[in-house]
Each structure stands twice: as structure tokens, then as C-alpha cells.
Amino acid sequence: MNLTISGHHLEVTPALRNYVTSKLDRITRHFDQVVDVRVLLTVEKLKEKERRQRAECKIHVKGNDMFAESSHEDLYAALDELVDKLDRQVGKHKDRVKDHQCSVKRLM
């Protein structure tokens, strides 16, 4: 799995990189066919403090691309929401692939 973590208007510290990596391990544990993951962490220059920290992620798995984004006042909370969204998407994709394989086997 190729993992790219980049920051826009913020420096990606080793602690932040470790946090992202540990959270994304949850997704690869559920579905091992992840090819590429790109994470972009952003601090937006809004006047209001709410939803200023933003995390977005694009995952490429065999046969599909998935995208999710999340905004929160805390970057770690935004990452938690992001991983929850991606976990649901990966779970649905895994079920679709599994159902397709079962239906193909029944036809043979």
C-alpha cells in the first residue's frame, strides 16, 4: 500500500503522521486490497473557529476509487470522522465484491 500524507497550511509532524497511519490500519485490516491512499490535511483560514481543520482522503482499491472528507475544530477529531466514513465505504465495497464473487460461483 502506498501512503501519501501531505499538509496544506500546516506541517505534518511525526506524531500526526503516526496517528494517521494507525487510524488507516483499521481500513487495511478490514480490506487488504488497498493499492494507494492519499491524505490531505488542511487548516483553512476562516474567521470562525468551527470546522476549520479539514482532512480528506482518496483511496484506490482494485476496481474502485473512494473519497471522503471531514471538517472539525480539532484535526484529530476530523481524522476520526474521516476514518469512520472511509471504513463504511470500504465495508460496502467489500460486501459488493463478495456478493459478486458468490453470484459468479453459483452460475458456474
PDB file of N, CA and C in Angstrom:
ATOM      1  N   MET A   1       0.844  -1.174   0.000  1.00  0.00           N
ATOM      2  CA  MET A   1       0.000   0.000   0.000  1.00  0.00           C
ATOM      3  C   MET A   1       0.894   1.244   0.000  1.00  0.00           C
ATOM      4  N   ASN A   2       0.624   2.142  -0.908  1.00  0.00           N
ATOM      5  CA  ASN A   2       1.325   3.424  -0.958  1.00  0.00           C
ATOM      6  C   ASN A   2       0.538   4.435  -0.139  1.00  0.00           C
ATOM      7  N   LEU A   3       1.191   5.085   0.798  1.00  0.00           N
ATOM      8  CA  LEU A   3       0.543   6.073   1.655  1.00  0.00           C
ATOM      9  C   LEU A   3       1.237   7.406   1.481  1.00  0.00           C
ATOM     10  N   THR A   4       0.457   8.428   1.124  1.00  0.00           N
ATOM     11  CA  THR A   4       0.973   9.780   0.971  1.00  0.00           C
ATOM     12  C   THR A   4       0.193  10.688   1.903  1.00  0.00           C
ATOM     13  N   ILE A   5       0.897  11.347   2.809  1.00  0.00           N
ATOM     14  CA  ILE A   5       0.264  12.283   3.736  1.00  0.00           C
ATOM     15  C   ILE A   5       0.876  13.647   3.477  1.00  0.00           C
ATOM     16  N   SER A   6       0.039  14.622   3.163  1.00  0.00           N
ATOM     17  CA  SER A   6       0.546  15.968   2.918  1.00  0.00           C
ATOM     18  C   SER A   6      -0.306  16.973   3.665  1.00  0.00           C
ATOM     19  N   GLY A   7       0.283  18.130   3.903  1.00  0.00           N
ATOM     20  CA  GLY A   7      -0.411  19.182   4.630  1.00  0.00           C
ATOM     21  C   GLY A   7      -0.467  20.460   3.824  1.00  0.00           C
ATOM     22  N   HIS A   8      -1.545  21.179   3.994  1.00  0.00           N
ATOM     23  CA  HIS A   8      -1.728  22.466   3.335  1.00  0.00           C
ATOM     24  C   HIS A   8      -1.931  23.492   4.442  1.00  0.00           C
ATOM     25  N   HIS A   9      -1.057  24.449   4.563  1.00  0.00           N
ATOM     26  CA  HIS A   9      -1.038  25.456   5.628  1.00  0.00           C
ATOM     27  C   HIS A   9      -0.766  24.835   6.992  1.00  0.00           C
ATOM     28  N   LEU A  10      -0.125  23.656   7.012  1.00  0.00           N
ATOM     29  CA  LEU A  10       0.313  23.074   8.266  1.00  0.00           C
ATOM     30  C   LEU A  10       1.433  22.087   8.006  1.00  0.00           C
ATOM     31  N   GLU A  11       2.253  21.896   9.014  1.00  0.00           N
ATOM     32  CA  GLU A  11       3.362  20.954   8.911  1.00  0.00           C
ATOM     33  C   GLU A  11       2.898  19.606   9.457  1.00  0.00           C
ATOM     34  N   VAL A  12       3.157  18.551   8.719  1.00  0.00           N
ATOM     35  CA  VAL A  12       2.783  17.212   9.151  1.00  0.00           C
ATOM     36  C   VAL A  12       3.900  16.704  10.068  1.00  0.00           C
ATOM     37  N   THR A  13       3.607  16.692  11.349  1.00  0.00           N
ATOM     38  CA  THR A  13       4.591  16.261  12.341  1.00  0.00           C
ATOM     39  C   THR A  13       4.650  14.736  12.398  1.00  0.00           C
ATOM     40  N   PRO A  14       5.716  14.185  12.943  1.00  0.00           N
ATOM     41  CA  PRO A  14       5.783  12.723  13.080  1.00  0.00           C
ATOM     42  C   PRO A  14       4.639  12.150  13.922  1.00  0.00           C
ATOM     43  N   ALA A  15       4.223  12.871  14.952  1.00  0.00           N
ATOM     44  CA  ALA A  15       3.108  12.396  15.784  1.00  0.00           C
ATOM     45  C   ALA A  15       1.818  12.346  14.970  1.00  0.00           C
ATOM     46  N   LEU A  16       1.586  13.360  14.153  1.00  0.00           N
ATOM     47  CA  LEU A  16       0.396  13.397  13.302  1.00  0.00           C
ATOM     48  C   LEU A  16       0.460  12.297  12.249  1.00  0.00           C
ATOM     49  N   ARG A  17       1.632  12.088  11.681  1.00  0.00           N
ATOM     50  CA  ARG A  17       1.819  11.024  10.682  1.00  0.00           C
ATOM     51  C   ARG A  17       1.551   9.645  11.307  1.00  0.00           C
ATOM     52  N   ASN A  18       2.035   9.424  12.532  1.00  0.00           N
ATOM     53  CA  ASN A  18       1.791   8.150  13.218  1.00  0.00           C
ATOM     54  C   ASN A  18       0.318   7.951  13.522  1.00  0.00           C
ATOM     55  N   TYR A  19      -0.377   9.036  13.900  1.00  0.00           N
ATOM     56  CA  TYR A  19      -1.804   8.954  14.194  1.00  0.00           C
ATOM     57  C   TYR A  19      -2.594   8.568  12.945  1.00  0.00           C
ATOM     58  N   VAL A  20      -2.288   9.210  11.828  1.00  0.00           N
ATOM     59  CA  VAL A  20      -2.968   8.899  10.569  1.00  0.00           C
ATOM     60  C   VAL A  20      -2.702   7.449  10.166  1.00  0.00           C
ATOM     61  N   THR A  21      -1.456   7.027  10.269  1.00  0.00           N
ATOM     62  CA  THR A  21      -1.096   5.658   9.898  1.00  0.00           C
ATOM     63  C   THR A  21      -1.806   4.633  10.767  1.00  0.00           C
ATOM     64  N   SER A  22      -1.867   4.896  12.066  1.00  0.00           N
ATOM     65  CA  SER A  22      -2.537   3.942  12.961  1.00  0.00           C
ATOM     66  C   SER A  22      -4.032   3.888  12.691  1.00  0.00           C
ATOM     67  N   LYS A  23      -4.643   5.007  12.365  1.00  0.00           N
ATOM     68  CA  LYS A  23      -6.075   5.020  12.056  1.00  0.00           C
ATOM     69  C   LYS A  23      -6.368   4.300  10.733  1.00  0.00           C
ATOM     70  N   LEU A  24      -5.498   4.487   9.744  1.00  0.00           N
ATOM     71  CA  LEU A  24      -5.717   3.849   8.446  1.00  0.00           C
ATOM     72  C   LEU A  24      -5.451   2.348   8.491  1.00  0.00           C
ATOM     73  N   ASP A  25      -4.737   1.888   9.503  1.00  0.00           N
ATOM     74  CA  ASP A  25      -4.545   0.445   9.668  1.00  0.00           C
ATOM     75  C   ASP A  25      -5.873  -0.276   9.857  1.00  0.00           C
ATOM     76  N   ARG A  26      -6.831   0.413  10.443  1.00  0.00           N
ATOM     77  CA  ARG A  26      -8.172  -0.164  10.639  1.00  0.00           C
ATOM     78  C   ARG A  26      -8.809  -0.519   9.302  1.00  0.00           C
ATOM     79  N   ILE A  27      -8.594   0.317   8.315  1.00  0.00           N
ATOM     80  CA  ILE A  27      -9.183   0.065   6.994  1.00  0.00           C
ATOM     81  C   ILE A  27      -8.471  -1.091   6.307  1.00  0.00           C
ATOM     82  N   THR A  28      -7.159  -1.121   6.379  1.00  0.00           N
ATOM     83  CA  THR A  28      -6.422  -2.203   5.721  1.00  0.00           C
ATOM     84  C   THR A  28      -6.618  -3.534   6.435  1.00  0.00           C
ATOM     85  N   ARG A  29      -6.974  -3.494   7.701  1.00  0.00           N
ATOM     86  CA  ARG A  29      -7.289  -4.720   8.428  1.00  0.00           C
ATOM     87  C   ARG A  29      -8.587  -5.335   7.908  1.00  0.00           C
ATOM     88  N   HIS A  30      -9.542  -4.486   7.547  1.00  0.00           N
ATOM     89  CA  HIS A  30     -10.832  -4.963   7.048  1.00  0.00           C
ATOM     90  C   HIS A  30     -10.779  -5.366   5.582  1.00  0.00           C
ATOM     91  N   PHE A  31      -9.933  -4.712   4.820  1.00  0.00           N
ATOM     92  CA  PHE A  31      -9.880  -4.945   3.377  1.00  0.00           C
ATOM     93  C   PHE A  31      -8.434  -4.809   2.938  1.00  0.00           C
ATOM     94  N   ASP A  32      -7.811  -5.901   2.527  1.00  0.00           N
ATOM     95  CA  ASP A  32      -6.377  -5.890   2.272  1.00  0.00           C
ATOM     96  C   ASP A  32      -5.995  -5.537   0.829  1.00  0.00           C
ATOM     97  N   GLN A  33      -6.955  -5.221  -0.017  1.00  0.00           N
ATOM     98  CA  GLN A  33      -6.651  -4.915  -1.412  1.00  0.00           C
ATOM     99  C   GLN A  33      -6.538  -3.415  -1.686  1.00  0.00           C
ATOM    100  N   VAL A  34      -6.119  -2.654  -0.683  1.00  0.00           N
ATOM    101  CA  VAL A  34      -5.923  -1.215  -0.848  1.00  0.00           C
ATOM    102  C   VAL A  34      -4.606  -0.997  -1.570  1.00  0.00           C
ATOM    103  N   VAL A  35      -4.645  -0.259  -2.686  1.00  0.00           N
ATOM    104  CA  VAL A  35      -3.460  -0.036  -3.504  1.00  0.00           C
ATOM    105  C   VAL A  35      -2.773   1.272  -3.128  1.00  0.00           C
ATOM    106  N   ASP A  36      -3.558   2.344  -3.020  1.00  0.00           N
ATOM    107  CA  ASP A  36      -2.984   3.675  -2.840  1.00  0.00           C
ATOM    108  C   ASP A  36      -3.878   4.493  -1.914  1.00  0.00           C
ATOM    109  N   VAL A  37      -3.263   5.236  -0.991  1.00  0.00           N
ATOM    110  CA  VAL A  37      -4.000   6.116  -0.079  1.00  0.00           C
ATOM    111  C   VAL A  37      -3.328   7.477  -0.095  1.00  0.00           C
ATOM    112  N   ARG A  38      -4.122   8.521  -0.313  1.00  0.00           N
ATOM    113  CA  ARG A  38      -3.601   9.892  -0.288  1.00  0.00           C
ATOM    114  C   ARG A  38      -4.415  10.696   0.721  1.00  0.00           C
ATOM    115  N   VAL A  39      -3.732  11.260   1.695  1.00  0.00           N
ATOM    116  CA  VAL A  39      -4.377  12.030   2.751  1.00  0.00           C
ATOM    117  C   VAL A  39      -3.896  13.471   2.651  1.00  0.00           C
ATOM    118  N   LEU A  40      -4.844  14.408   2.686  1.00  0.00           N
ATOM    119  CA  LEU A  40      -4.521  15.828   2.678  1.00  0.00           C
ATOM    120  C   LEU A  40      -5.110  16.454   3.931  1.00  0.00           C
ATOM    121  N   LEU A  41      -4.246  17.060   4.724  1.00  0.00           N
ATOM    122  CA  LEU A  41      -4.654  17.734   5.955  1.00  0.00           C
ATOM    123  C   LEU A  41      -4.533  19.232   5.728  1.00  0.00           C
ATOM    124  N   THR A  42      -5.594  19.976   6.058  1.00  0.00           N
ATOM    125  CA  THR A  42      -5.644  21.397   5.744  1.00  0.00           C
ATOM    126  C   THR A  42      -6.126  22.191   6.950  1.00  0.00           C
ATOM    127  N   VAL A  43      -5.548  23.360   7.129  1.00  0.00           N
ATOM    128  CA  VAL A  43      -6.074  24.334   8.073  1.00  0.00           C
ATOM    129  C   VAL A  43      -6.584  25.490   7.229  1.00  0.00           C
ATOM    130  N   GLU A  44      -7.902  25.680   7.250  1.00  0.00           N
ATOM    131  CA  GLU A  44      -8.493  26.745   6.440  1.00  0.00           C
ATOM    132  C   GLU A  44      -8.474  28.050   7.219  1.00  0.00           C
ATOM    133  N   LYS A  45      -8.336  29.119   6.515  1.00  0.00           N
ATOM    134  CA  LYS A  45      -8.234  30.434   7.137  1.00  0.00           C
ATOM    135  C   LYS A  45      -9.613  31.083   7.245  1.00  0.00           C
ATOM    136  N   LEU A  46     -10.468  30.474   8.031  1.00  0.00           N
ATOM    137  CA  LEU A  46     -11.806  31.020   8.260  1.00  0.00           C
ATOM    138  C   LEU A  46     -11.800  31.880   9.521  1.00  0.00           C
ATOM    139  N   LYS A  47     -12.718  32.816   9.584  1.00  0.00           N
ATOM    140  CA  LYS A  47     -12.802  33.662  10.769  1.00  0.00           C
ATOM    141  C   LYS A  47     -13.398  32.900  11.945  1.00  0.00           C
ATOM    142  N   GLU A  48     -14.333  32.026  11.654  1.00  0.00           N
ATOM    143  CA  GLU A  48     -14.919  31.248  12.742  1.00  0.00           C
ATOM    144  C   GLU A  48     -14.044  30.032  13.020  1.00  0.00           C
ATOM    145  N   LYS A  49     -13.910  29.671  14.274  1.00  0.00           N
ATOM    146  CA  LYS A  49     -13.027  28.585  14.678  1.00  0.00           C
ATOM    147  C   LYS A  49     -13.605  27.205  14.343  1.00  0.00           C
ATOM    148  N   GLU A  50     -14.925  27.130  14.247  1.00  0.00           N
ATOM    149  CA  GLU A  50     -15.562  25.846  13.982  1.00  0.00           C
ATOM    150  C   GLU A  50     -15.221  25.326  12.596  1.00  0.00           C
ATOM    151  N   ARG A  51     -15.028  24.053  12.505  1.00  0.00           N
ATOM    152  CA  ARG A  51     -14.805  23.343  11.243  1.00  0.00           C
ATOM    153  C   ARG A  51     -13.671  23.958  10.424  1.00  0.00           C
ATOM    154  N   ARG A  52     -12.636  24.335  11.079  1.00  0.00           N
ATOM    155  CA  ARG A  52     -11.507  24.958  10.417  1.00  0.00           C
ATOM    156  C   ARG A  52     -10.461  23.939   9.984  1.00  0.00           C
ATOM    157  N   GLN A  53     -10.331  22.869  10.745  1.00  0.00           N
ATOM    158  CA  GLN A  53      -9.380  21.809  10.430  1.00  0.00           C
ATOM    159  C   GLN A  53     -10.069  20.822   9.498  1.00  0.00           C
ATOM    160  N   ARG A  54      -9.418  20.475   8.419  1.00  0.00           N
ATOM    161  CA  ARG A  54     -10.060  19.623   7.423  1.00  0.00           C
ATOM    162  C   ARG A  54      -9.131  18.479   7.029  1.00  0.00           C
ATOM    163  N   ALA A  55      -9.712  17.311   6.898  1.00  0.00           N
ATOM    164  CA  ALA A  55      -8.963  16.138   6.457  1.00  0.00           C
ATOM    165  C   ALA A  55      -9.716  15.516   5.293  1.00  0.00           C
ATOM    166  N   GLU A  56      -9.002  15.177   4.252  1.00  0.00           N
ATOM    167  CA  GLU A  56      -9.611  14.484   3.121  1.00  0.00           C
ATOM    168  C   GLU A  56      -8.703  13.347   2.683  1.00  0.00           C
ATOM    169  N   CYS A  57      -9.323  12.316   2.154  1.00  0.00           N
ATOM    170  CA  CYS A  57      -8.571  11.126   1.808  1.00  0.00           C
ATOM    171  C   CYS A  57      -9.151  10.501   0.544  1.00  0.00           C
ATOM    172  N   LYS A  58      -8.253  10.050  -0.312  1.00  0.00           N
ATOM    173  CA  LYS A  58      -8.646   9.337  -1.525  1.00  0.00           C
ATOM    174  C   LYS A  58      -7.986   7.968  -1.467  1.00  0.00           C
ATOM    175  N   ILE A  59      -8.810   6.926  -1.584  1.00  0.00           N
ATOM    176  CA  ILE A  59      -8.308   5.556  -1.525  1.00  0.00           C
ATOM    177  C   ILE A  59      -8.565   4.895  -2.865  1.00  0.00           C
ATOM    178  N   HIS A  60      -7.542   4.248  -3.379  1.00  0.00           N
ATOM    179  CA  HIS A  60      -7.683   3.481  -4.610  1.00  0.00           C
ATOM    180  C   HIS A  60      -7.582   2.007  -4.246  1.00  0.00           C
ATOM    181  N   VAL A  61      -8.661   1.271  -4.503  1.00  0.00           N
ATOM    182  CA  VAL A  61      -8.656  -0.175  -4.323  1.00  0.00           C
ATOM    183  C   VAL A  61      -8.859  -0.801  -5.691  1.00  0.00           C
ATOM    184  N   LYS A  62      -8.625  -2.065  -5.778  1.00  0.00           N
ATOM    185  CA  LYS A  62      -8.762  -2.746  -7.057  1.00  0.00           C
ATOM    186  C   LYS A  62     -10.195  -2.585  -7.578  1.00  0.00           C
ATOM    187  N   GLY A  63     -10.342  -1.840  -8.660  1.00  0.00           N
ATOM    188  CA  GLY A  63     -11.639  -1.668  -9.292  1.00  0.00           C
ATOM    189  C   GLY A  63     -12.448  -0.474  -8.844  1.00  0.00           C
ATOM    190  N   ASN A  64     -11.945   0.344  -7.915  1.00  0.00           N
ATOM    191  CA  ASN A  64     -12.766   1.452  -7.431  1.00  0.00           C
ATOM    192  C   ASN A  64     -11.886   2.514  -6.768  1.00  0.00           C
ATOM    193  N   ASP A  65     -12.375   3.751  -6.763  1.00  0.00           N
ATOM    194  CA  ASP A  65     -11.767   4.844  -6.014  1.00  0.00           C
ATOM    195  C   ASP A  65     -12.786   5.348  -5.008  1.00  0.00           C
ATOM    196  N   MET A  66     -12.331   5.659  -3.811  1.00  0.00           N
ATOM    197  CA  MET A  66     -13.217   6.180  -2.776  1.00  0.00           C
ATOM    198  C   MET A  66     -12.640   7.486  -2.259  1.00  0.00           C
ATOM    199  N   PHE A  67     -13.538   8.399  -1.901  1.00  0.00           N
ATOM    200  CA  PHE A  67     -13.131   9.705  -1.397  1.00  0.00           C
ATOM    201  C   PHE A  67     -14.000  10.067  -0.207  1.00  0.00           C
ATOM    202  N   ALA A  68     -13.378  10.664   0.800  1.00  0.00           N
ATOM    203  CA  ALA A  68     -14.123  11.165   1.952  1.00  0.00           C
ATOM    204  C   ALA A  68     -13.406  12.393   2.481  1.00  0.00           C
ATOM    205  N   GLU A  69     -14.189  13.261   3.109  1.00  0.00           N
ATOM    206  CA  GLU A  69     -13.616  14.444   3.735  1.00  0.00           C
ATOM    207  C   GLU A  69     -14.379  14.748   5.009  1.00  0.00           C
ATOM    208  N   SER A  70     -13.701  15.431   5.910  1.00  0.00           N
ATOM    209  CA  SER A  70     -14.302  15.769   7.182  1.00  0.00           C
ATOM    210  C   SER A  70     -13.695  17.066   7.694  1.00  0.00           C
ATOM    211  N   SER A  71     -14.518  17.881   8.333  1.00  0.00           N
ATOM    212  CA  SER A  71     -14.057  19.137   8.920  1.00  0.00           C
ATOM    213  C   SER A  71     -14.467  19.187  10.385  1.00  0.00           C
ATOM    214  N   HIS A  72     -13.610  19.755  11.196  1.00  0.00           N
ATOM    215  CA  HIS A  72     -13.882  19.850  12.621  1.00  0.00           C
ATOM    216  C   HIS A  72     -12.979  20.928  13.191  1.00  0.00           C
ATOM    217  N   GLU A  73     -13.237  21.356  14.426  1.00  0.00           N
ATOM    218  CA  GLU A  73     -12.360  22.357  15.032  1.00  0.00           C
ATOM    219  C   GLU A  73     -11.053  21.735  15.522  1.00  0.00           C
ATOM    220  N   ASP A  74     -11.035  20.387  15.686  1.00  0.00           N
ATOM    221  CA  ASP A  74      -9.834  19.661  16.093  1.00  0.00           C
ATOM    222  C   ASP A  74      -9.442  18.709  14.963  1.00  0.00           C
ATOM    223  N   LEU A  75      -8.187  18.731  14.554  1.00  0.00           N
ATOM    224  CA  LEU A  75      -7.739  17.913  13.429  1.00  0.00           C
ATOM    225  C   LEU A  75      -7.839  16.423  13.738  1.00  0.00           C
ATOM    226  N   TYR A  76      -7.566  16.042  14.972  1.00  0.00           N
ATOM    227  CA  TYR A  76      -7.652  14.629  15.344  1.00  0.00           C
ATOM    228  C   TYR A  76      -9.101  14.134  15.286  1.00  0.00           C
ATOM    229  N   ALA A  77     -10.048  14.973  15.682  1.00  0.00           N
ATOM    230  CA  ALA A  77     -11.466  14.613  15.586  1.00  0.00           C
ATOM    231  C   ALA A  77     -11.891  14.519  14.121  1.00  0.00           C
ATOM    232  N   ALA A  78     -11.360  15.409  13.287  1.00  0.00           N
ATOM    233  CA  ALA A  78     -11.654  15.351  11.853  1.00  0.00           C
ATOM    234  C   ALA A  78     -11.120  14.051  11.259  1.00  0.00           C
ATOM    235  N   LEU A  79      -9.941  13.623  11.687  1.00  0.00           N
ATOM    236  CA  LEU A  79      -9.371  12.363  11.204  1.00  0.00           C
ATOM    237  C   LEU A  79     -10.205  11.169  11.658  1.00  0.00           C
ATOM    238  N   ASP A  80     -10.698  11.215  12.889  1.00  0.00           N
ATOM    239  CA  ASP A  80     -11.553  10.129  13.379  1.00  0.00           C
ATOM    240  C   ASP A  80     -12.822  10.003  12.542  1.00  0.00           C
ATOM    241  N   GLU A  81     -13.470  11.135  12.261  1.00  0.00           N
ATOM    242  CA  GLU A  81     -14.676  11.128  11.423  1.00  0.00           C
ATOM    243  C   GLU A  81     -14.355  10.627  10.015  1.00  0.00           C
ATOM    244  N   LEU A  82     -13.231  11.061   9.494  1.00  0.00           N
ATOM    245  CA  LEU A  82     -12.811  10.661   8.150  1.00  0.00           C
ATOM    246  C   LEU A  82     -12.632   9.151   8.060  1.00  0.00           C
ATOM    247  N   VAL A  83     -11.953   8.567   9.026  1.00  0.00           N
ATOM    248  CA  VAL A  83     -11.710   7.128   9.007  1.00  0.00           C
ATOM    249  C   VAL A  83     -13.017   6.357   9.172  1.00  0.00           C
ATOM    250  N   ASP A  84     -13.944   6.884   9.970  1.00  0.00           N
ATOM    251  CA  ASP A  84     -15.262   6.236  10.092  1.00  0.00           C
ATOM    252  C   ASP A  84     -15.987   6.205   8.753  1.00  0.00           C
ATOM    253  N   LYS A  85     -15.956   7.322   8.040  1.00  0.00           N
ATOM    254  CA  LYS A  85     -16.604   7.388   6.724  1.00  0.00           C
ATOM    255  C   LYS A  85     -15.955   6.416   5.745  1.00  0.00           C
ATOM    256  N   LEU A  86     -14.632   6.405   5.728  1.00  0.00           N
ATOM    257  CA  LEU A  86     -13.920   5.514   4.811  1.00  0.00           C
ATOM    258  C   LEU A  86     -14.151   4.050   5.160  1.00  0.00           C
ATOM    259  N   ASP A  87     -14.225   3.752   6.442  1.00  0.00           N
ATOM    260  CA  ASP A  87     -14.456   2.376   6.872  1.00  0.00           C
ATOM    261  C   ASP A  87     -15.809   1.880   6.366  1.00  0.00           C
ATOM    262  N   ARG A  88     -16.821   2.749   6.434  1.00  0.00           N
ATOM    263  CA  ARG A  88     -18.143   2.372   5.901  1.00  0.00           C
ATOM    264  C   ARG A  88     -18.093   2.153   4.395  1.00  0.00           C
ATOM    265  N   GLN A  89     -17.405   3.029   3.684  1.00  0.00           N
ATOM    266  CA  GLN A  89     -17.306   2.883   2.225  1.00  0.00           C
ATOM    267  C   GLN A  89     -16.566   1.607   1.844  1.00  0.00           C
ATOM    268  N   VAL A  90     -15.474   1.325   2.537  1.00  0.00           N
ATOM    269  CA  VAL A  90     -14.697   0.123   2.247  1.00  0.00           C
ATOM    270  C   VAL A  90     -15.521  -1.122   2.580  1.00  0.00           C
ATOM    271  N   GLY A  91     -16.272  -1.076   3.668  1.00  0.00           N
ATOM    272  CA  GLY A  91     -17.136  -2.203   4.025  1.00  0.00           C
ATOM    273  C   GLY A  91     -18.182  -2.481   2.963  1.00  0.00           C
ATOM    274  N   LYS A  92     -18.807  -1.434   2.447  1.00  0.00           N
ATOM    275  CA  LYS A  92     -19.798  -1.597   1.375  1.00  0.00           C
ATOM    276  C   LYS A  92     -19.154  -2.169   0.119  1.00  0.00           C
ATOM    277  N   HIS A  93     -17.972  -1.667  -0.212  1.00  0.00           N
ATOM    278  CA  HIS A  93     -17.262  -2.161  -1.398  1.00  0.00           C
ATOM    279  C   HIS A  93     -16.905  -3.638  -1.224  1.00  0.00           C
ATOM    280  N   LYS A  94     -16.459  -3.992  -0.045  1.00  0.00           N
ATOM    281  CA  LYS A  94     -16.092  -5.379   0.238  1.00  0.00           C
ATOM    282  C   LYS A  94     -17.316  -6.292   0.107  1.00  0.00           C
ATOM    283  N   ASP A  95     -18.462  -5.839   0.618  1.00  0.00           N
ATOM    284  CA  ASP A  95     -19.697  -6.630   0.501  1.00  0.00           C
ATOM    285  C   ASP A  95     -20.112  -6.802  -0.957  1.00  0.00           C
ATOM    286  N   ARG A  96     -19.984  -5.718  -1.740  1.00  0.00           N
ATOM    287  CA  ARG A  96     -20.338  -5.809  -3.159  1.00  0.00           C
ATOM    288  C   ARG A  96     -19.447  -6.801  -3.889  1.00  0.00           C
ATOM    289  N   VAL A  97     -18.150  -6.750  -3.614  1.00  0.00           N
ATOM    290  CA  VAL A  97     -17.203  -7.664  -4.263  1.00  0.00           C
ATOM    291  C   VAL A  97     -17.499  -9.101  -3.837  1.00  0.00           C
ATOM    292  N   LYS A  98     -17.770  -9.281  -2.575  1.00  0.00           N
ATOM    293  CA  LYS A  98     -18.061 -10.610  -2.043  1.00  0.00           C
ATOM    294  C   LYS A  98     -19.352 -11.174  -2.649  1.00  0.00           C
ATOM    295  N   ASP A  99     -20.403 -10.338  -2.719  1.00  0.00           N
ATOM    296  CA  ASP A  99     -21.669 -10.773  -3.321  1.00  0.00           C
ATOM    297  C   ASP A  99     -21.483 -11.131  -4.788  1.00  0.00           C
ATOM    298  N   HIS A 100     -20.678 -10.334  -5.494  1.00  0.00           N
ATOM    299  CA  HIS A 100     -20.437 -10.592  -6.910  1.00  0.00           C
ATOM    300  C   HIS A 100     -19.712 -11.923  -7.092  1.00  0.00           C
ATOM    301  N   GLN A 101     -18.730 -12.176  -6.257  1.00  0.00           N
ATOM    302  CA  GLN A 101     -17.979 -13.432  -6.360  1.00  0.00           C
ATOM    303  C   GLN A 101     -18.866 -14.632  -6.054  1.00  0.00           C
ATOM    304  N   CYS A 102     -19.764 -14.491  -5.085  1.00  0.00           N
ATOM    305  CA  CYS A 102     -20.683 -15.584  -4.737  1.00  0.00           C
ATOM    306  C   CYS A 102     -21.651 -15.858  -5.879  1.00  0.00           C
ATOM    307  N   SER A 103     -22.150 -14.800  -6.524  1.00  0.00           N
ATOM    308  CA  SER A 103     -23.108 -14.989  -7.625  1.00  0.00           C
ATOM    309  C   SER A 103     -22.416 -15.601  -8.849  1.00  0.00           C
ATOM    310  N   VAL A 104     -21.148 -15.263  -9.058  1.00  0.00           N
ATOM    311  CA  VAL A 104     -20.399 -15.837 -10.170  1.00  0.00           C
ATOM    312  C   VAL A 104     -20.173 -17.326  -9.923  1.00  0.00           C
ATOM    313  N   LYS A 105     -19.871 -17.696  -8.693  1.00  0.00           N
ATOM    314  CA  LYS A 105     -19.641 -19.090  -8.357  1.00  0.00           C
ATOM    315  C   LYS A 105     -20.924 -19.915  -8.528  1.00  0.00           C
ATOM    316  N   ARG A 106     -22.071 -19.299  -8.182  1.00  0.00           N
ATOM    317  CA  ARG A 106     -23.341 -20.013  -8.342  1.00  0.00           C
ATOM    318  C   ARG A 106     -23.664 -20.291  -9.800  1.00  0.00           C
ATOM    319  N   LEU A 107     -23.233 -19.393 -10.687  1.00  0.00           N
ATOM    320  CA  LEU A 107     -23.520 -19.568 -12.109  1.00  0.00           C
ATOM    321  C   LEU A 107     -22.668 -20.675 -12.730  1.00  0.00           C
ATOM    322  N   MET A 108     -21.534 -20.961 -12.107  1.00  0.00           N
ATOM    323  CA  MET A 108     -20.634 -21.986 -12.669  1.00  0.00           C
ATOM    324  C   MET A 108     -21.103 -23.310 -12.279  1.00  0.00           C
TER     325      MET A 108
END
